Amino acid sequence: MISHVNGEVARGAHRARQWLKDNGMPYSDEIPLEASGREFADGGHYGVEIPVVNSFKVLEATLGLLKEEGLPVTRFNETLGAFLLSDSEVRDMLDLCRESNVGMVFALGPRPEYDRKAAFYRGGFGASQGRRINNNDALAQSAEEALRLTEMGCRGLIAYDLGVIRMLSEMRKAGVLPAELMIKSSSHCIVSNPMTSRVFYENGVNSITTVHDLGLPVLQDIRKGSPELTIDLPTDVYGSKGGFIRFYEVAELVQICSPMMLKIGASAQSHPHDPVNENTIRQRVQRVALCLEYLSKSGIEAKYISDLSPQRCVPVKV
């Protein structure tokens, strides 16, 4: 094909683009945006997820303020690693969420930052390892944590490693873990394109938290490439992760990514390990209110997730 400089612009990598397009794969960032037309199995386009709820005290205060403000929340995320919490505190958190019909998703440990054997992770090149674990003992300990949490009624787990995800999926298939358990990949798994999201789905993930700064075309192709997945998308991020807020895009995000979780409130902190105090909690709740206000003002008919959806990860009584 010959293209003149004053005519239609010829794209680089045009042979590859054409093959990818012909085979239904992502081929460009310049594509028309389309609504997914999908909902959760039991109805609804979006839910609300709040991260870094790492103790009973923070959970209780956050839930109380949300109720006071009349704001919905679908599920909370514990993010430091549930092995840092006693059985008693985990049970208290699960009980409170179950009584409030709210989900609670716990993060598995150990991760390299806690692991004596993760010497490379702590070195200058450790960032290239991510939070992938490097020894069989850590795999066994992750499996034990999954057993401990699900035996107490937890029905949502966050994993940071594709191998751990595959292991959890095999345990779920074997009936060792509950069939209704939702497995969620952390943003630290670095799901940053549609091909990677498919790999995570094929290894057992139900929800993926994408890399934070993905544009609308990439998110659209993630949805098309893995229609079975719930996409958990940060609407605002920690200062240390870029500090951006994309509330003006929330209407597009819901239309393109549904069924999805709007992951709201991280921008109330500079770093995910910062202490959470009353002011942090108030700022998080304010972010929830503001994000949902932008969605409401957009005029789209977006439905909140059904109370019946297993993706809510509401704990069960055991």
Tab-separated table of N, CA and C in Angstrom, residues 26 191-195 197 208 210 214 217-227 229 231:
chain	number	residue	atom	x	y	z
A	26	PRO	N	-6.137	-6.720	20.247
A	26	PRO	CA	-5.868	-5.280	20.327
A	26	PRO	C	-4.841	-4.865	19.282
A	191	VAL	N	-1.154	-6.074	35.782
A	191	VAL	CA	-2.006	-6.377	34.628
A	191	VAL	C	-2.186	-5.070	33.860
A	192	SER	N	-1.461	-4.946	32.754
A	192	SER	CA	-1.375	-3.667	32.058
A	192	SER	C	-1.817	-3.726	30.605
A	193	ASN	N	-2.282	-4.897	30.150
A	193	ASN	CA	-2.767	-4.977	28.771
A	193	ASN	C	-3.744	-6.141	28.630
A	194	PRO	N	-4.481	-6.187	27.533
A	194	PRO	CA	-5.523	-7.210	27.382
A	194	PRO	C	-4.993	-8.639	27.323
A	195	MET	N	-3.794	-8.839	26.786
A	195	MET	CA	-3.261	-10.192	26.696
A	195	MET	C	-2.906	-10.732	28.087
A	197	SER	N	-4.274	-9.765	30.940
A	197	SER	CA	-5.505	-10.009	31.700
A	197	SER	C	-6.085	-11.377	31.373
A	208	ILE	N	-9.651	-8.567	38.443
A	208	ILE	CA	-8.300	-8.038	38.257
A	208	ILE	C	-8.285	-6.560	38.626
A	210	THR	N	-6.353	-3.512	37.672
A	210	THR	CA	-5.437	-3.151	36.594
A	210	THR	C	-4.369	-2.188	37.095
A	214	LEU	N	-4.179	3.095	33.056
A	214	LEU	CA	-4.559	2.624	31.729
A	214	LEU	C	-5.600	3.533	31.089
A	217	PRO	N	-9.056	3.039	25.682
A	217	PRO	CA	-8.984	1.978	24.672
A	217	PRO	C	-8.421	0.663	25.212
A	218	VAL	N	-7.383	0.742	26.061
A	218	VAL	CA	-6.799	-0.481	26.630
A	218	VAL	C	-7.810	-1.169	27.539
A	219	LEU	N	-8.499	-0.385	28.353
A	219	LEU	CA	-9.505	-0.963	29.241
A	219	LEU	C	-10.637	-1.605	28.441
A	220	GLN	N	-11.012	-0.969	27.347
A	220	GLN	CA	-12.056	-1.543	26.498
A	220	GLN	C	-11.619	-2.893	25.941
A	221	ASP	N	-10.366	-3.005	25.528
A	221	ASP	CA	-9.896	-4.273	24.985
A	221	ASP	C	-9.680	-5.317	26.073
A	222	ILE	N	-9.355	-4.886	27.301
A	222	ILE	CA	-9.319	-5.837	28.419
A	222	ILE	C	-10.704	-6.427	28.635
A	223	ARG	N	-11.729	-5.575	28.618
A	223	ARG	CA	-13.087	-6.078	28.778
A	223	ARG	C	-13.468	-7.026	27.643
A	224	LYS	N	-13.161	-6.666	26.413
A	224	LYS	CA	-13.518	-7.529	25.284
A	224	LYS	C	-12.756	-8.846	25.324
A	225	GLY	N	-11.484	-8.784	25.731
A	225	GLY	CA	-10.661	-9.984	25.723
A	225	GLY	C	-10.933	-10.931	26.862
A	226	SER	N	-11.500	-10.415	27.959
A	226	SER	CA	-11.796	-11.251	29.138
A	226	SER	C	-13.180	-10.880	29.671
A	227	PRO	N	-14.226	-11.203	28.907
A	227	PRO	CA	-15.569	-10.764	29.299
A	227	PRO	C	-16.049	-11.330	30.619
A	229	LEU	N	-14.336	-11.535	33.437
A	229	LEU	CA	-13.678	-10.911	34.583
A	229	LEU	C	-14.414	-9.681	35.079
A	231	ILE	N	-13.494	-6.068	36.425
A	231	ILE	CA	-12.361	-5.149	36.388
A	231	ILE	C	-12.459	-4.228	37.595
